[in-house]
Amino acid sequence: STLRPRGSYVAGAGAQTSGPLSFMDVYDSMCFTISSAGGRRGAQMATFDVSHPDVEEFIGAKREDGKLRQFNLSLLITDEFMQAVSSGAEWPLVFPLTREQAQELDIDLHDPTRVLWRSWPSQAGYISNESGKVACQIVKTVAARSLWENIMLSTYDYAEPGFILIDRVNDQNNNWFCENIRATNPCGEQPLPPYGSCLLGSINLTRFVELPFTAKASFNWTKFREVVAVFTRMLDNVVEINGLALAGQREEILRKRRHGMGFLGLGSSLTMLQMRYGDEESLVFTEQVSRELAVEGWRA
């Protein structure tokens, strides 16, 4: 999203830019070439701001057969956009202004019909105010609901782009004071900052069900807590021997010690415990599993 929209004039090159999607093609080809030499497919996550002028091109990117097959695509959806959809408002598509552009285009920075002040990952080279927001030119406006319909149609037809409620991600991030998150790992399990790394692992819940498929079936909470504690220590030990390629990645993981512990086999465990998936009893069990995993992990 920080790349200029298609057709923008690049003074240094004396030409118009081909836009962010063209750069994604380069990374897509690179990933395919590298992964085809090994035994594992490459995985890349591309996130895109819902207010970027090329957002409609991003939404429809995978309608072309064979395009961006090494990528998962997700839109960065803001609370402001959801409010615009709800109220049926117009939605401005914007991009930051340099001082030279503002002068060339004779743009009054105080004109709300032409300029919006927005938070932006970088202020370098752009016009910013005292609160750190960047002046963005309103390139065009679209109906928020029309854009929403495009997203829903593409998701229905091609299962992409995905949805990241990016404001909620940053509001609920424990490290809000030292980082701004704009993306997740390729399958969306963990939101990550620049150079962010995550260790992922899952606990198989079916291993803790005793006397399965009987009236006396039970879940061994004591054993579950013990395994969570050991698993937490194990993942933290992996942080120490991370072997990551880049210095930025190594610094991130050693300083913040991120790991993502999850569980699998929930549906099977419910069946083994004689519960019906989705019933009130199953919801209480699911909440307890999640709480115990979180609390024991924090305690360890």
XYZ file of C-alpha atoms in Angstrom:
300
model
C 0.000 0.000 0.000
C 2.961 2.345 0.369
C 3.701 2.136 -3.376
C 2.246 4.877 -5.546
C -0.902 4.092 -7.527
C -0.772 3.073 -11.180
C -0.223 6.067 -13.469
C 1.440 8.310 -10.884
C 4.234 10.447 -12.301
C 7.702 9.618 -10.954
C 9.843 12.729 -11.314
C 13.144 10.874 -10.846
C 12.367 8.455 -13.670
C 10.488 10.898 -15.890
C 7.732 8.328 -16.364
C 4.536 6.973 -14.850
C 4.610 4.158 -12.300
C 3.055 0.795 -13.112
C 1.525 0.543 -9.639
C 1.780 -1.900 -6.704
C 0.188 -4.868 -8.482
C 2.993 -4.988 -11.053
C 5.574 -5.328 -8.276
C 3.577 -8.202 -6.808
C 3.953 -10.020 -10.145
C 7.739 -9.863 -9.710
C 7.587 -11.370 -6.205
C 5.098 -13.980 -7.366
C 7.473 -15.192 -10.098
C 10.444 -15.141 -7.743
C 8.600 -17.197 -5.120
C 7.481 -19.752 -7.701
C 11.026 -20.119 -9.056
C 12.588 -20.600 -5.613
C 9.896 -22.931 -4.237
C 9.890 -25.134 -7.360
C 13.536 -25.989 -6.619
C 12.665 -27.383 -3.180
C 10.042 -29.602 -1.632
C 7.763 -26.945 -0.191
C 5.543 -24.335 -1.831
C 6.368 -20.729 -1.122
C 3.863 -18.654 0.818
C 3.487 -14.893 0.686
C 0.951 -12.534 2.215
C 0.034 -9.327 0.417
C -2.011 -6.831 2.392
C -3.581 -3.754 0.835
C -5.122 -0.620 2.325
C -8.847 -0.320 1.546
C -8.335 3.406 0.862
C -5.564 2.973 -1.764
C -6.537 4.240 -5.249
C -5.717 0.817 -6.799
C -7.879 -1.117 -4.312
C -10.378 -2.263 -6.977
C -7.534 -3.725 -9.036
C -6.287 -5.561 -5.926
C -9.750 -6.957 -5.155
C -10.034 -8.439 -8.649
C -6.392 -9.497 -8.990
C -7.028 -13.252 -8.955
C -9.825 -13.190 -11.528
C -7.105 -13.557 -14.165
C -6.256 -17.245 -14.433
C -2.846 -18.154 -13.006
C -2.159 -14.698 -11.549
C -0.533 -14.266 -8.114
C -0.822 -17.956 -7.230
C 2.047 -17.748 -4.717
C 0.181 -15.069 -2.752
C -2.567 -14.895 -0.207
C -4.321 -11.527 -0.510
C -5.957 -9.598 2.313
C -7.481 -6.136 2.589
C -6.657 -3.893 5.524
C -10.158 -2.913 6.626
C -10.554 0.082 8.946
C -13.350 0.966 11.361
C -13.873 4.117 9.290
C -14.570 2.061 6.164
C -17.041 -0.182 7.986
C -18.869 2.905 9.252
C -19.015 4.264 5.679
C -20.507 0.962 4.464
C -23.045 0.987 7.290
C -24.148 4.570 6.604
C -24.040 4.315 2.803
C -21.420 7.071 2.547
C -18.889 7.838 -0.167
C -15.400 6.426 0.397
C -12.309 8.472 -0.571
C -9.382 6.694 -2.232
C -6.228 8.524 -1.216
C -2.434 8.593 -1.387
C 0.147 10.799 0.415
C 1.313 14.062 -1.130
C 4.830 15.393 -1.426
C 5.275 19.141 -1.081
C 6.289 19.326 -4.760
C 3.070 17.583 -5.841
C 0.948 19.891 -3.704
C 2.575 22.909 -5.380
C 2.396 21.497 -8.914
C -1.282 20.551 -8.551
C -2.090 23.755 -6.621
C -3.647 21.764 -3.770
C -4.756 23.654 -0.657
C -3.814 21.432 2.278
C -6.777 22.818 4.234
C -9.328 21.870 1.570
C -11.178 18.762 2.914
C -12.546 17.999 -0.573
C -9.009 17.427 -1.873
C -6.919 16.450 1.164
C -7.403 14.021 4.044
C -4.950 13.742 6.940
C -4.260 10.082 7.668
C -1.950 7.891 9.714
C 0.687 6.411 7.402
C 3.529 3.897 7.947
C 6.139 6.465 6.890
C 6.334 10.254 6.955
C 9.564 10.481 4.933
C 9.159 12.753 1.913
C 5.513 13.531 2.683
C 3.727 16.450 4.337
C 2.906 15.714 7.959
C 1.300 17.680 10.779
C 2.085 17.984 14.490
C 0.091 14.863 15.370
C 2.119 12.783 12.893
C -0.624 12.420 10.296
C 0.218 12.671 6.594
C -1.545 14.829 4.009
C -3.197 12.528 1.437
C -4.633 13.605 -1.896
C -8.172 12.390 -2.583
C -7.613 10.723 -5.958
C -11.281 9.720 -6.370
C -14.312 8.681 -4.346
C -16.443 5.557 -4.648
C -19.581 4.368 -2.905
C -18.442 2.402 0.150
C -21.224 -0.157 -0.331
C -20.279 -0.641 -3.976
C -16.697 -1.389 -2.916
C -18.051 -3.731 -0.222
C -20.116 -5.597 -2.840
C -17.008 -6.019 -5.001
C -15.126 -7.486 -2.035
C -17.974 -9.892 -1.236
C -18.350 -11.019 -4.868
C -14.632 -11.703 -5.195
C -14.560 -13.540 -1.868
C -17.535 -15.662 -2.949
C -16.074 -16.469 -6.381
C -12.376 -16.840 -5.524
C -12.162 -16.974 -1.692
C -9.991 -13.832 -1.777
C -9.203 -11.180 -0.725
C -9.260 -11.928 2.963
C -10.273 -9.471 5.654
C -7.961 -7.961 8.281
C -9.640 -5.561 10.718
C -6.392 -3.647 11.047
C -7.606 -1.062 13.583
C -8.703 -3.854 15.940
C -5.371 -5.635 15.449
C -3.404 -2.580 16.585
C -5.851 -1.663 19.357
C -5.540 -5.140 20.888
C -1.805 -5.592 20.344
C 0.140 -5.888 23.617
C 3.130 -4.281 21.867
C 1.137 -1.257 20.652
C 3.693 1.124 22.191
C 6.630 0.010 20.035
C 5.213 -1.213 16.708
C 2.568 -0.695 14.038
C 1.187 -3.821 12.388
C 0.221 -3.838 8.705
C 0.265 -7.542 7.830
C 0.003 -11.119 9.063
C 1.940 -14.261 8.327
C 0.832 -15.988 5.066
C -2.073 -17.943 6.545
C -3.310 -15.181 8.801
C -2.694 -16.834 12.184
C -0.500 -14.064 13.561
C -0.375 -10.310 12.852
C 3.244 -9.195 12.617
C 5.273 -5.941 12.458
C 8.105 -5.369 9.956
C 10.685 -8.199 10.293
C 8.294 -9.936 12.664
C 8.692 -13.669 13.094
C 6.416 -16.156 14.770
C 6.658 -19.711 16.018
C 3.450 -21.636 15.522
C 2.427 -24.859 17.188
C -0.773 -26.654 18.092
C -1.868 -28.940 20.912
C -4.039 -31.905 19.913
C -7.061 -31.735 22.219
C -8.164 -35.309 21.478
C -5.152 -36.585 23.453
C -6.697 -35.279 26.702
C -10.112 -36.927 26.357
C -10.480 -39.908 28.694
C -13.086 -42.668 28.206
C -14.149 -41.173 24.859
C -17.627 -41.781 23.382
C -19.008 -42.931 26.750
C -21.244 -41.390 29.384
C -18.126 -41.101 31.604
C -16.052 -39.204 29.014
C -13.995 -36.364 30.539
C -11.240 -33.892 29.682
C -8.029 -34.102 31.713
C -7.472 -30.433 32.579
C -4.471 -31.129 34.808
C -2.576 -32.892 32.041
C -3.619 -30.171 29.553
C -2.172 -27.420 31.768
C 1.077 -29.354 32.211
C 1.476 -29.779 28.448
C 0.745 -26.087 27.807
C 3.447 -25.096 30.303
C 6.050 -27.422 28.768
C 5.051 -26.355 25.256
C 5.458 -22.677 26.206
C 8.972 -23.315 27.516
C 9.806 -25.319 24.383
C 8.683 -22.555 22.030
C 10.607 -19.974 24.043
C 13.711 -22.171 23.740
C 13.218 -22.183 19.961
C 13.420 -18.376 20.115
C 16.959 -18.750 21.435
C 18.074 -20.992 18.547
C 15.931 -19.261 15.909
C 18.413 -19.435 13.023
C 16.611 -16.629 11.177
C 18.306 -15.240 8.098
C 18.106 -11.483 8.673
C 19.445 -9.389 11.550
C 16.125 -7.523 11.726
C 14.243 -10.789 12.174
C 16.625 -12.033 14.853
C 16.351 -8.763 16.788
C 12.529 -8.844 16.591
C 12.124 -12.397 17.845
C 14.737 -12.147 20.617
C 13.388 -8.832 21.898
C 9.649 -9.637 21.776
C 9.755 -13.478 21.987
C 6.561 -13.977 19.968
C 5.035 -17.393 19.677
C 1.638 -18.588 18.592
C 0.253 -21.561 20.465
C -3.032 -22.976 19.237
C -5.084 -26.121 19.426
C -6.498 -28.605 16.944
C -9.049 -31.381 17.136
C -11.724 -29.277 18.844
C -14.635 -30.715 16.860
C -13.401 -34.275 17.325
C -12.899 -33.725 21.061
C -16.448 -32.411 21.446
C -17.791 -35.526 19.736
C -15.646 -37.757 21.941
C -17.051 -35.912 24.977
C -20.620 -36.589 23.777
C -21.228 -32.898 22.990
C -22.800 -31.440 19.880
C -20.689 -28.853 18.057
C -22.239 -25.407 18.548
C -24.455 -26.266 21.506
C -24.208 -24.149 24.656
C -22.201 -26.849 26.458
C -19.670 -26.976 23.615
C -19.245 -23.181 23.688
C -18.488 -23.260 27.417
C -15.900 -26.003 26.832
C -14.271 -24.099 23.947
C -14.015 -20.945 26.044
C -12.447 -22.882 28.910
C -9.881 -24.512 26.604
C -8.897 -21.108 25.227
C -8.709 -19.500 28.667
C -6.640 -22.288 30.221
C -4.230 -22.266 27.277
C -3.747 -18.496 27.525
C -3.425 -18.310 31.324
C -1.045 -21.290 31.632
C 1.058 -19.921 28.775
C 1.338 -16.526 30.460
C 2.115 -18.166 33.800
C 4.935 -20.223 32.258
